[in-house]
Short mmCIF file of C-alpha atoms and ligand atoms in Angstrom, two decimals:
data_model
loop_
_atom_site.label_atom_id
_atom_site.label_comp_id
_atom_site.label_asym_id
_atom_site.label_seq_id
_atom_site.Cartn_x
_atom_site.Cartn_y
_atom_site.Cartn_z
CA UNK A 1 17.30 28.63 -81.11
CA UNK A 2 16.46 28.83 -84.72
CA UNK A 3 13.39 29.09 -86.42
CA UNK A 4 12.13 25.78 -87.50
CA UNK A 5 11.24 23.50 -85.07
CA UNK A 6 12.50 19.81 -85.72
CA UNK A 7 10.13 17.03 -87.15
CA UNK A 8 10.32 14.41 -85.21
CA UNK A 9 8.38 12.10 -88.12
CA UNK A 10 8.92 14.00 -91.62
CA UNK A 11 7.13 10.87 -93.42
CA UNK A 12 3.70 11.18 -91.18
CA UNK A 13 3.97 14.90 -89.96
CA UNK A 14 4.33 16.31 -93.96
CA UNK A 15 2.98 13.46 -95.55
CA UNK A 16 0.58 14.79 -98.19
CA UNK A 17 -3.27 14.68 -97.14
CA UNK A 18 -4.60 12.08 -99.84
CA UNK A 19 -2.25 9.67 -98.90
CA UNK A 20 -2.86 10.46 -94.97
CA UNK A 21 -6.86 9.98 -95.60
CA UNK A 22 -5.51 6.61 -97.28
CA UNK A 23 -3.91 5.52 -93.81
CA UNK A 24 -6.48 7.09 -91.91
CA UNK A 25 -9.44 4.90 -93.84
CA UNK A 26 -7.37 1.43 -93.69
CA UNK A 27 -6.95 1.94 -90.13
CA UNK A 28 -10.99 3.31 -89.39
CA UNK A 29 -12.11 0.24 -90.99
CA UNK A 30 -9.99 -1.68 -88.38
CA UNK A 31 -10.97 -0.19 -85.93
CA UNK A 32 -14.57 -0.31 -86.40
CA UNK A 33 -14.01 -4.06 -86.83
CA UNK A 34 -12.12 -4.54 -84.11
CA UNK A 35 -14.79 -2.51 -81.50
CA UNK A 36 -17.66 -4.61 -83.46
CA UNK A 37 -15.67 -7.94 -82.53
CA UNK A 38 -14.54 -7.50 -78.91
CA UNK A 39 -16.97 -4.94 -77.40
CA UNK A 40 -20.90 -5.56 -76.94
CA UNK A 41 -21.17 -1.54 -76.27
CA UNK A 42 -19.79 -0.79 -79.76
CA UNK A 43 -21.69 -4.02 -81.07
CA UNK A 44 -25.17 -3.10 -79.67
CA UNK A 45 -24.72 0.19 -80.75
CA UNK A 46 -23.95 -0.25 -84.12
CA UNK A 47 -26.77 -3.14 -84.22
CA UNK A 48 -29.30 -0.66 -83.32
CA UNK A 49 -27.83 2.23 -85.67
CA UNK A 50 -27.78 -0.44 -88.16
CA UNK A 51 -24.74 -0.83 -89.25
CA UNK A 52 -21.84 -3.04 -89.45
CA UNK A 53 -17.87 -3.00 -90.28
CA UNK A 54 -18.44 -3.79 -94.16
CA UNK A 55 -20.61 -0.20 -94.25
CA UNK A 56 -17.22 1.59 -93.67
CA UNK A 57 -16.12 2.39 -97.30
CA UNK A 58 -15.13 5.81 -97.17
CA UNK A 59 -13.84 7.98 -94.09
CA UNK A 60 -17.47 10.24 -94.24
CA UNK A 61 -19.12 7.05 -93.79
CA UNK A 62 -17.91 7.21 -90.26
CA UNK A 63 -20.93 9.48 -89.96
CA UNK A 64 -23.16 6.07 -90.20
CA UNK A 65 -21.85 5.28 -86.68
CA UNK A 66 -23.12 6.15 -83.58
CA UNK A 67 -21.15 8.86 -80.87
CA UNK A 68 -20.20 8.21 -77.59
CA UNK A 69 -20.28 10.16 -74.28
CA UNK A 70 -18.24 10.43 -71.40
CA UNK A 71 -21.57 8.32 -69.22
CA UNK A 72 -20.52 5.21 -71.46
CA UNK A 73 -17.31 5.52 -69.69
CA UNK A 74 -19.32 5.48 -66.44
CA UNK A 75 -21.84 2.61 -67.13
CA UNK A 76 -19.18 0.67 -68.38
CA UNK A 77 -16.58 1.28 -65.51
CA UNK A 78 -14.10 -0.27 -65.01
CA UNK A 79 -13.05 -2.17 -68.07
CA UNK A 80 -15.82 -3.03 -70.18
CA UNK A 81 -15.12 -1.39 -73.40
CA UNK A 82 -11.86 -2.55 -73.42
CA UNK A 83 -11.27 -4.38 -76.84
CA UNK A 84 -8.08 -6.71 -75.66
CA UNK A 85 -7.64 -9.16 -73.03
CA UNK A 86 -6.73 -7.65 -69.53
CA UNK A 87 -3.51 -9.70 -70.34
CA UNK A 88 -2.41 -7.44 -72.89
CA UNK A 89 -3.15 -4.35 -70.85
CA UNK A 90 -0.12 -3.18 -69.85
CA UNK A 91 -1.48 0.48 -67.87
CA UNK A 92 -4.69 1.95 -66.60
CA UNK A 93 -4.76 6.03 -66.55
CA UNK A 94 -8.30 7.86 -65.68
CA UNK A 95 -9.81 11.57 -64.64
CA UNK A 96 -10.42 11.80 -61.41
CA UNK A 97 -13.86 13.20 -62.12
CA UNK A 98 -15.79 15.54 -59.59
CA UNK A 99 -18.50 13.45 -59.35
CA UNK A 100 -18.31 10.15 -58.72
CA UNK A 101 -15.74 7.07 -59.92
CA UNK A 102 -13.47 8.29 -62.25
CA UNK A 103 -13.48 7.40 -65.63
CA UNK A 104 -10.85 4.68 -66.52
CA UNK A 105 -8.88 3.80 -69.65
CA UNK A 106 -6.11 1.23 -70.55
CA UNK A 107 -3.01 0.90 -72.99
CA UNK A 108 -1.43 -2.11 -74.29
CA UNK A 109 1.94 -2.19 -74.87
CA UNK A 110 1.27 -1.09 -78.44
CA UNK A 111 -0.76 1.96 -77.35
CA UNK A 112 2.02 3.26 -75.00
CA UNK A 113 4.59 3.27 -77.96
CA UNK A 114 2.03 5.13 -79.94
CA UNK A 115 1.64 7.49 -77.20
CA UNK A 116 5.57 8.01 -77.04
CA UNK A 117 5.35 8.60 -80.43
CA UNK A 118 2.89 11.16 -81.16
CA UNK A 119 4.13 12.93 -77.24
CA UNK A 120 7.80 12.84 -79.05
CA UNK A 121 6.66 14.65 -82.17
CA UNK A 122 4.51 17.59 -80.10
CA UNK A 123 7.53 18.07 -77.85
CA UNK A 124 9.37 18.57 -81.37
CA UNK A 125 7.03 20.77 -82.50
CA UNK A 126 6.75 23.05 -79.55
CA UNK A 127 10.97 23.28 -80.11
CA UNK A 128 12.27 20.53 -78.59
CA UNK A 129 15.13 18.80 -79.46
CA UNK A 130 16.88 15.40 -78.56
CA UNK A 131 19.55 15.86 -75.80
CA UNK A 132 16.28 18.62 -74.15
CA UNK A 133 17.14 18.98 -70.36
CA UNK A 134 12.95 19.08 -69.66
CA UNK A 135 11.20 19.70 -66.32
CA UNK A 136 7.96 18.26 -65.86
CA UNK A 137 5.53 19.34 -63.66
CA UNK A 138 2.52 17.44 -64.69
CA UNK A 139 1.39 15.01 -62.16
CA UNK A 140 2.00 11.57 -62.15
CA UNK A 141 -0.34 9.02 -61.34
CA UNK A 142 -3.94 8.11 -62.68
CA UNK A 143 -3.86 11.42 -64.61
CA UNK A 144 -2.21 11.25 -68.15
CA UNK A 145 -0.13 14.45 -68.04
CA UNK A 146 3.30 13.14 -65.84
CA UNK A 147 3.85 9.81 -67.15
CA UNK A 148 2.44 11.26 -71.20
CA UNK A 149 4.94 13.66 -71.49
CA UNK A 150 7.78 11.55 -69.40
CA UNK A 151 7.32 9.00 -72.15
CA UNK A 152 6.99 11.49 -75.12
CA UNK A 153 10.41 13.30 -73.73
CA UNK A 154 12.21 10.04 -73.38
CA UNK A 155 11.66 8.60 -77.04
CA UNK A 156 12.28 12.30 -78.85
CA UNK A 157 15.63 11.30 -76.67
CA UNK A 158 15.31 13.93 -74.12
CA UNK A 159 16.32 13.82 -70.06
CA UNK A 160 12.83 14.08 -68.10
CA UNK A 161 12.98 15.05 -65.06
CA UNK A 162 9.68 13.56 -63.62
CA UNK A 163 9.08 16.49 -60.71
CA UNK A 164 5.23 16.02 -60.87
CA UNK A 165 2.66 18.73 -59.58
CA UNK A 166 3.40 20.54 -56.31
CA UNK A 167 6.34 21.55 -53.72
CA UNK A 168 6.95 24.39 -56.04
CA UNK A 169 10.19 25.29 -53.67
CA UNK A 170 11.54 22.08 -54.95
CA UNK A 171 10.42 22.88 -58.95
CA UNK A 172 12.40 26.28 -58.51
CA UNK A 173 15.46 24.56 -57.03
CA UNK A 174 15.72 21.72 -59.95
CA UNK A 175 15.03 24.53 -62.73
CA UNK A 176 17.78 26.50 -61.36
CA UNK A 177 20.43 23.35 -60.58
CA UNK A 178 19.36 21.27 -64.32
CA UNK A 179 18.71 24.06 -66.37
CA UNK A 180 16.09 22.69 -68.52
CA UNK A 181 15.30 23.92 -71.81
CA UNK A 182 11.48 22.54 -72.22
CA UNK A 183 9.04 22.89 -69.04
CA UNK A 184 5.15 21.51 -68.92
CA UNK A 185 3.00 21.95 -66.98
CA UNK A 186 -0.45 24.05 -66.70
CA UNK A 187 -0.76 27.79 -67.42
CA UNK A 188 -2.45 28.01 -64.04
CA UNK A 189 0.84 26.13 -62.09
CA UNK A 190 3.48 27.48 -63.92
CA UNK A 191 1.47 30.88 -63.02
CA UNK A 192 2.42 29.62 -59.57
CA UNK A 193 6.09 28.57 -60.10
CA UNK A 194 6.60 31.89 -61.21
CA UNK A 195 5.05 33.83 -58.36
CA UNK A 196 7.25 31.83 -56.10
CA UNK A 197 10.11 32.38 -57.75
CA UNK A 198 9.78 36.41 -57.82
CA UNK A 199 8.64 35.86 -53.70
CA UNK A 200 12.21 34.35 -53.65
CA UNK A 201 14.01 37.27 -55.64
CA UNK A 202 14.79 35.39 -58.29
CA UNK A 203 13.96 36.69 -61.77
CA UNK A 204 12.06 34.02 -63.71
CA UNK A 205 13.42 35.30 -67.29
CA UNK A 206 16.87 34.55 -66.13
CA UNK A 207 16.63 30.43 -66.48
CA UNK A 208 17.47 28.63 -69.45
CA UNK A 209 14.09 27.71 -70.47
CA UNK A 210 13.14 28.26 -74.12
CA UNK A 211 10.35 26.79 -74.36
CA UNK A 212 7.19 25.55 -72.08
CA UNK A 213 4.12 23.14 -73.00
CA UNK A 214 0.99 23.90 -71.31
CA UNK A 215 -2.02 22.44 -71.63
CA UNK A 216 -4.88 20.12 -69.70
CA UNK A 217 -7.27 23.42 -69.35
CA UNK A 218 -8.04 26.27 -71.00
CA UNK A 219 -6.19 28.97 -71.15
CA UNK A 220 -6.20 32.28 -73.70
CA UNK A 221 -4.04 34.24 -75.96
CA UNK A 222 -3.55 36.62 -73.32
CA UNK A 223 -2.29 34.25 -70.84
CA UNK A 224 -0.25 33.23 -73.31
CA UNK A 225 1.19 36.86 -73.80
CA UNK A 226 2.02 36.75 -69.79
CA UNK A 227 3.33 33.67 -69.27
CA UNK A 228 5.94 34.40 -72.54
CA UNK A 229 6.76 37.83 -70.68
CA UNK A 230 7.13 36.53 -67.34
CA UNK A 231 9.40 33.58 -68.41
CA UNK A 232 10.96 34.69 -71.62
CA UNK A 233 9.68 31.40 -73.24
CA UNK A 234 7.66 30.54 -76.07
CA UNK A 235 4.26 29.26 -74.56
CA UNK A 236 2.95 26.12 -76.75
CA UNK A 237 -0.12 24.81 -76.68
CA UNK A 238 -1.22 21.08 -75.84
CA UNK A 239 -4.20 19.25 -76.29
CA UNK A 240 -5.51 16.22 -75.28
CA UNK A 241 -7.89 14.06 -73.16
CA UNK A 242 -7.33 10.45 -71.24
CA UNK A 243 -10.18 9.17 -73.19
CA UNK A 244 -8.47 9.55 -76.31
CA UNK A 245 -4.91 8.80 -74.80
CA UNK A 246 -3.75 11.68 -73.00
CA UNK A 247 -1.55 14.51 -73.82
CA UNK A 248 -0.56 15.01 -77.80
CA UNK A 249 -3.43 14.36 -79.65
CA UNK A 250 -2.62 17.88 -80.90
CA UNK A 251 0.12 20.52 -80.34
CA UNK A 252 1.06 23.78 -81.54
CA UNK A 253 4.09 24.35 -83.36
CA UNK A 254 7.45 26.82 -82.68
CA UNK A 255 7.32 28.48 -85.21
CA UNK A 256 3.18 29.29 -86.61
CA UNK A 257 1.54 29.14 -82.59
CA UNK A 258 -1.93 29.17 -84.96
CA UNK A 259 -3.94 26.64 -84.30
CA UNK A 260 -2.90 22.42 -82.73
CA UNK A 261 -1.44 20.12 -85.43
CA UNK A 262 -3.81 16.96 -84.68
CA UNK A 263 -2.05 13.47 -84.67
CA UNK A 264 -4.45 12.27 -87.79
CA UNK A 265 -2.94 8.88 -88.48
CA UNK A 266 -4.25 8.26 -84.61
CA UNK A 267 -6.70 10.44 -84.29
CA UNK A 268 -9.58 11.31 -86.86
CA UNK A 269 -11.29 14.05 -85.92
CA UNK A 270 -14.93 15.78 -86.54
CA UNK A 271 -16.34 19.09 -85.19
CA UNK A 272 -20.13 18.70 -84.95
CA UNK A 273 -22.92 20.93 -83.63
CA UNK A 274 -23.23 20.12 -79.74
CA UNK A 275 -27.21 20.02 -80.46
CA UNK A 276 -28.05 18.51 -83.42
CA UNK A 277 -24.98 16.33 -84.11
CA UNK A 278 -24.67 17.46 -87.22
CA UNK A 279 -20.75 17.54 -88.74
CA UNK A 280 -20.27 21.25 -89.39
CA UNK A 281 -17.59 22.22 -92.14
CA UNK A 282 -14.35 23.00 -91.43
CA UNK A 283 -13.96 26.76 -89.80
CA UNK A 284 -16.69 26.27 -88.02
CA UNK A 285 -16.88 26.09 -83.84
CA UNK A 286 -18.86 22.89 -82.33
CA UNK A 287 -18.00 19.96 -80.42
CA UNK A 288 -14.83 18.27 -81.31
CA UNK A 289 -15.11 14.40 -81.84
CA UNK A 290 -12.26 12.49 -81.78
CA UNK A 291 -12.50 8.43 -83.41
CA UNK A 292 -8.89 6.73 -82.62
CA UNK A 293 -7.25 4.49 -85.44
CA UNK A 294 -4.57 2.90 -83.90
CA UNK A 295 -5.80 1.98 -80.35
CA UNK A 296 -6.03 -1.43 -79.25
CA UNK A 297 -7.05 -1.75 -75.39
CA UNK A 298 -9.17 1.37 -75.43
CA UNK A 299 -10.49 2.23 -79.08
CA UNK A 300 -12.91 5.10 -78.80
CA UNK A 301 -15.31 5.76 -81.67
CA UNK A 302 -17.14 9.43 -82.44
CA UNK A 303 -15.86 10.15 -78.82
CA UNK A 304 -18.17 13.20 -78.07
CA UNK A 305 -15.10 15.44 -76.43
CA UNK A 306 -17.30 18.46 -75.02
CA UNK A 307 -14.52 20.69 -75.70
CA UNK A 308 -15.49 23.80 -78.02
CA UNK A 309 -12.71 24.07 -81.37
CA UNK A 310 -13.06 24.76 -85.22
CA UNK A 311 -10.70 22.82 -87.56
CA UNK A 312 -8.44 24.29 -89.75
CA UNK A 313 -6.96 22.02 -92.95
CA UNK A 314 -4.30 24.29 -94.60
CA UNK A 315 -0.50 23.59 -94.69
CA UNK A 316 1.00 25.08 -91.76
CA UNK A 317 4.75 27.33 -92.57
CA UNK A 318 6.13 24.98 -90.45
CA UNK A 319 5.93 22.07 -93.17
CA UNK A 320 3.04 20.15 -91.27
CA UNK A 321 0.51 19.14 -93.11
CA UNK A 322 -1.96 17.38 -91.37
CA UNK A 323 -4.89 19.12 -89.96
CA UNK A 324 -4.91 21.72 -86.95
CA UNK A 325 -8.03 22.40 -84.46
CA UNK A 326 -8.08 26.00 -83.12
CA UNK A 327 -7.60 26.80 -79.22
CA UNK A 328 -10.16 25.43 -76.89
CA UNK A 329 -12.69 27.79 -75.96
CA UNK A 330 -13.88 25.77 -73.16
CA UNK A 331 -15.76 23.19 -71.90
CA UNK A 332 -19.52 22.93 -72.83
CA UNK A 333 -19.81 21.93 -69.37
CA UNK A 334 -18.32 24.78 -68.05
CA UNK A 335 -20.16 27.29 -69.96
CA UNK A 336 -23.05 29.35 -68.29
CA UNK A 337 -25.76 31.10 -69.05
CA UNK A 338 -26.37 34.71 -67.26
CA UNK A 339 -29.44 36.64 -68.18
CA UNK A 340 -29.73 34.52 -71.87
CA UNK A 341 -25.85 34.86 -72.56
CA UNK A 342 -23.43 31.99 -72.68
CA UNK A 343 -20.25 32.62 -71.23
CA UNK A 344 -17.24 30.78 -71.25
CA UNK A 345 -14.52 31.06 -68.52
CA UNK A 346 -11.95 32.13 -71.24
CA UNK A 347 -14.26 35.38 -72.33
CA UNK A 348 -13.68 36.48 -69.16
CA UNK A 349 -9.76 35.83 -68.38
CA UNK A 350 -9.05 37.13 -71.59
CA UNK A 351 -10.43 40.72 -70.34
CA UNK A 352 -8.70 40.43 -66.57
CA UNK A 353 -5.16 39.47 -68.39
CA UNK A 354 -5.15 42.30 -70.28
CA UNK A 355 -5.58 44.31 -67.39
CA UNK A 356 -1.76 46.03 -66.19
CA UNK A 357 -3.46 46.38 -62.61
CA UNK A 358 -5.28 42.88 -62.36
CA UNK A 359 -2.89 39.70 -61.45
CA UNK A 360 -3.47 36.53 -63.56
CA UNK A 361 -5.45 35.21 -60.98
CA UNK A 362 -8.95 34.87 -60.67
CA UNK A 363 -12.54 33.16 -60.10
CA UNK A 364 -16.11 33.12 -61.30
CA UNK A 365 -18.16 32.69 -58.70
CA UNK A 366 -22.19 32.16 -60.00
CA UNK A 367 -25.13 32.38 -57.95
CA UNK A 368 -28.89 32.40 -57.98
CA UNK A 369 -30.85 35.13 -56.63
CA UNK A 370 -34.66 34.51 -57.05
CA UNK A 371 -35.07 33.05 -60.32
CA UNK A 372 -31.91 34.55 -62.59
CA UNK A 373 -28.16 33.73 -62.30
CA UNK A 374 -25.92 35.89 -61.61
CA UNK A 375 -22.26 36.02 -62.12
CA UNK A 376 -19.42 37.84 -59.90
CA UNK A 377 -16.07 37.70 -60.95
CA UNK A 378 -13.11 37.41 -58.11
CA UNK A 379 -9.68 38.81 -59.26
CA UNK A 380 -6.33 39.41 -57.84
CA UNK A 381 -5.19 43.03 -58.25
CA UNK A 382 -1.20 43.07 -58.79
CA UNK A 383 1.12 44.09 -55.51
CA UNK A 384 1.42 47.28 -56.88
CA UNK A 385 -1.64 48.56 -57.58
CA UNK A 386 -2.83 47.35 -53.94
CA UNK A 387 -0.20 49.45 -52.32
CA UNK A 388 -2.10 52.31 -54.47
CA UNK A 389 -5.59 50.76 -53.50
CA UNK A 390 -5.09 51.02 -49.83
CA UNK A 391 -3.79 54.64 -50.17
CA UNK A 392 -6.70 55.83 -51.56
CA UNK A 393 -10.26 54.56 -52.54
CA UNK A 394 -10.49 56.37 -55.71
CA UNK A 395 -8.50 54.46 -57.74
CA UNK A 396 -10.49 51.26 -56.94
CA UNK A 397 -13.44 52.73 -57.84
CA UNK A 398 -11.89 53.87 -61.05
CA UNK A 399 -10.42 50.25 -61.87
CA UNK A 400 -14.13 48.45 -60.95
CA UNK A 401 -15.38 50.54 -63.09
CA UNK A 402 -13.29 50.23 -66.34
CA UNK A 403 -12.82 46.22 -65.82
CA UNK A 404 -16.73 45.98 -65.32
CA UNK A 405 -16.80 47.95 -69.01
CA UNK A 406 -14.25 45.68 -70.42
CA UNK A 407 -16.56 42.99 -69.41
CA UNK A 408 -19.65 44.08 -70.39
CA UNK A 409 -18.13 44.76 -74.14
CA UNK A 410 -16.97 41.39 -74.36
CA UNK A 411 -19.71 39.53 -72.96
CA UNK A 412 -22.56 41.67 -73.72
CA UNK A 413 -24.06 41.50 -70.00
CA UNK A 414 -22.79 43.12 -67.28
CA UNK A 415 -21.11 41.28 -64.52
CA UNK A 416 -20.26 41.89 -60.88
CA UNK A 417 -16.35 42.00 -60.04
CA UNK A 418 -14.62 41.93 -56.46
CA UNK A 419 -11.05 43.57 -56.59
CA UNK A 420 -8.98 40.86 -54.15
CA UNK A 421 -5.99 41.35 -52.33
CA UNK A 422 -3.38 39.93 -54.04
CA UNK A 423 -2.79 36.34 -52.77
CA UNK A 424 -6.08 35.41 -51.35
CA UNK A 425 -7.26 32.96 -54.20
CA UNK A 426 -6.51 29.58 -54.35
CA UNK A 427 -3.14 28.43 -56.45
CA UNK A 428 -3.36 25.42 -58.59
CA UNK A 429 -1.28 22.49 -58.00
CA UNK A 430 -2.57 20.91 -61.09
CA UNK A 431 -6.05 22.13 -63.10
CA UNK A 432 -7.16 25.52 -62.09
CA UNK A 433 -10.71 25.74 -60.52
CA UNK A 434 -12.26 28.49 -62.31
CA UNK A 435 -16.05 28.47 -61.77
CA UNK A 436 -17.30 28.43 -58.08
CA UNK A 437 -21.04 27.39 -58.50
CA UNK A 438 -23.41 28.13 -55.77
CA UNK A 439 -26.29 27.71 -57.82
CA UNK A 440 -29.10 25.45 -56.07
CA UNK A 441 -29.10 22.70 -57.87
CA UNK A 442 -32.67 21.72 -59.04
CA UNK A 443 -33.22 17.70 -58.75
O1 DLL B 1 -5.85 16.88 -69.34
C1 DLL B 1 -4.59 15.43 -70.79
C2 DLL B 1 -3.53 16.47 -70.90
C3 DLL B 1 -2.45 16.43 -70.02
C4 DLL B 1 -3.57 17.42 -71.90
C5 DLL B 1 -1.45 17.36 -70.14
C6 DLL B 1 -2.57 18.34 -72.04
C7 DLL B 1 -1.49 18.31 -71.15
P1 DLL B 1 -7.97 14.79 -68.92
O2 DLL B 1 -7.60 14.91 -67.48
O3 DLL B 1 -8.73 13.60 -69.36
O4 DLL B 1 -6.68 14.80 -69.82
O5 DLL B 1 -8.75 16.10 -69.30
C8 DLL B 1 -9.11 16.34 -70.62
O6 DLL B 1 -8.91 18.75 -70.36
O7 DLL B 1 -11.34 17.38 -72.58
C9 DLL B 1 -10.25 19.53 -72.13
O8 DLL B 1 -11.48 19.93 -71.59
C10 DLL B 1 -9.14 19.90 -71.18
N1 DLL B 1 -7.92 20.21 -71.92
C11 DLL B 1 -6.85 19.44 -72.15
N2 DLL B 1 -5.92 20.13 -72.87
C12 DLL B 1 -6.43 21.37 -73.09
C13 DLL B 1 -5.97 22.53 -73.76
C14 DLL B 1 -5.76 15.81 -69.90
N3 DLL B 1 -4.78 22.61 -74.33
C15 DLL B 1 -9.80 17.69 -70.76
N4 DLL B 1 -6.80 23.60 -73.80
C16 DLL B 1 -10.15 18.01 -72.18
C17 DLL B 1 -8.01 23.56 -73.22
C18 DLL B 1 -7.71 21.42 -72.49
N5 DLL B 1 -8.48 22.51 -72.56
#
């Protein structure tokens, strides 16, 4: 394919940033006046902040308004902070949540076109085209990931094939009968599609992909680097979050992979300092918060994301203009804390990928023993080096030792590691489980 990827919507995708902060203020202001009109959670809390819709004069006054969390999802379950009618909602879509009910958000009929939309323009961006044969392998249901991208795919005039999560025997038969030319799904499951595939003797750079779309959990530069080797794709990053709408609230593009172009005429966003709640300036890492413009059944504003990004305002060579947020680091929740150090999940797998003798596979399994954490990591050594490993003991010793280095460089602590046989960790149907806590917890 060439080099430029296709813009699915020139006028809003280049359009020049004063006249995007324009749209982006006209539609804040509805917004707020909308969530101040049809929802008492939005109109108690901006009673008690003190403020109201007529304080909204310029797009940093959004800083006057209160944030919201992911528990005022919770305490409002199902469908209180819906702003519309249930007549008008035309969907429900949710997280299924570890603990407890899931947290639940709706569309109207206006909302799902939007979603096309800004779904369509990402899938453009990571070099689709219209006429795109495209597998997807996000699952459909209550998650957003199948039925975002089957939309998205549909209006940039694509054929979806909507193969959802799991039966990978089945995902390697369709990509080898359709020949797509876009895939999504997660890094960790397309990890798994391609292990399959080799198990079969079937060489995974020989389909006619060109492109794949991952997303819906971290993932690093390195897995990026395998996942592009194994496949002979380019790997594209998406972003995105139910609470907000789903997938494509930001993307990567083709041809740049630096940094996610955010949807700004839906999405405004702000990256703030997870303690304080102070807006940092842009380049700097905190909490992303995301305030939508355009939502109707579900509007969310100063949605508190807990997902770790900087934001990045230059053009982009692609021709993009509006802003870009930089790959997750991770979760806040998902960060831990061993001997004083914070650690994310993607400090480690970016040492373990760039391993030749370690497979892309692996866990974190934390512990207490007396008073201080501790942290062992689980990883998958490759097929080859186990043959080697079982021949002689040496060379494990030898590989402990320089991954255990690795680690201690890049996290500044030292860490256990277990070499596993390759195989023995669990595959991913959907979100990878990386962090295996069996921490006491203290009530
Ligand atoms: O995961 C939406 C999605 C579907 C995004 C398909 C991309 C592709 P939720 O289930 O609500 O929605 O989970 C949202 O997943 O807050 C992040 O912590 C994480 N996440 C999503 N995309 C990425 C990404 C979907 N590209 C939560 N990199 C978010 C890192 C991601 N983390």
């Amino acid at each position: 394919m060439g080099k430029a990827s296709y813009i699915f919507n020139p006028e809003i995708e280049t359009m020049p940033r004063e006249k995007m902060e324009l749209l982006q203020l006209k539609r804040l202001k509805e917004t707020v006046r909308r969530c101040y009109e049809n929802v008492s959670f939005h109109r108690e809390n901006m009673d008690r902040a003190g403020v109201t819709p007529d304080d909204i004069q310029t797009l940093e006054d959004l800083q006057k308004l209160p944030f919201m969390v992911k528990s005022d999802l919770r305490e409002n379950y199902p469908f209180k902070l819906f702003a519309v009618d249930m007549s008008q909602v035309v969907r429900i879509h949710g997280s299924s949540g570890t603990k407890g009910k899931p947290t639940i958000v709706g569309y109207t009929k206006n909302d799902i076109e939007n979603w096309a939309e800004v779904v369509a323009r990402a899938v453009c961006a990571a070099g689709g085209r219209p006429g795109d044969m495209f597998h997807n392998a996000y699952g459909y249901g209550l998650f957003t990931g199948g039925l975002g991208l089957h939309y998205g795919v549909e209006k940039m005039g694509g054929t979806v094939v909507p193969v959802s999560g799991g039966n990978t025997a089945r995902q390697i038969t369709l990509i080898q009968d359709f020949q797509p030319r876009g895939i999504s799904a997660t890094p960790s499951y397309t990890l798994n599609i391609v292990e399959e595939m080799k198990k079969l003797g079937l060489d995974p750079r020989k389909t006619n992909l060109a492109y794949g779309i991952f997303g819906a959990e971290p993932w690093t530069e390195e897995m990026r680097a395998q996942l592009e080797e194994e496949l002979d794709i380019k790997a594209i990053d998406i972003y995105g979050l139910s609470e907000v709408i789903g997938p494509g609230v930001s993307i990567e593009c083709y041809e740049a992979q630096d940094g996610l172009h955010i949807a700004e005429d839906h999405f405004l966003p702000e990256v703030i300092d997870p303690e304080t709640g102070e807006v940092l300036p842009y380049g700097e890492e905190g909490e992303l918060v995301f305030t939508s413009l355009t939502k109707e059944a579900f509007p969310v504003i100063r949605y508190r994301t807990g997902d770790i990004a900087s934001l990045n305002p230059e053009k982009c060579k692609c021709g993009r203009t509006t802003i870009r947020m930089s790959r997750i680091k991770g979760r806040i929740d998902d960060m831990f804390i061993v001997r004083g150090v914070n650690v994310f999940p993607t400090e480690i797998e970016s040492v373990l990928l760039a391993v030749d003798e370690l497979a892309p596979h692996y866990q974190v399994v934390l512990s207490r023993e007396g008073v201080m954490d501790s942290c062992e990591v689980h990883c998958e050594v490759t097929t080859e080096f186990y043959r080697k490993m079982s021949a002689s003991n040496e060379e494990t010793v030898q590989l402990t030792e320089m991954v255990r280095n690795h680690l201690k460089e890049a996290l500044g602590i030292s860490v256990g590691l277990k070499l596993c046989k390759p195989r023995t960790l669990p595959r991913s149907e959907g979100k990878a489980i990386r962090i295996i806590d069996k921490r006491e917890k203290v009530s």
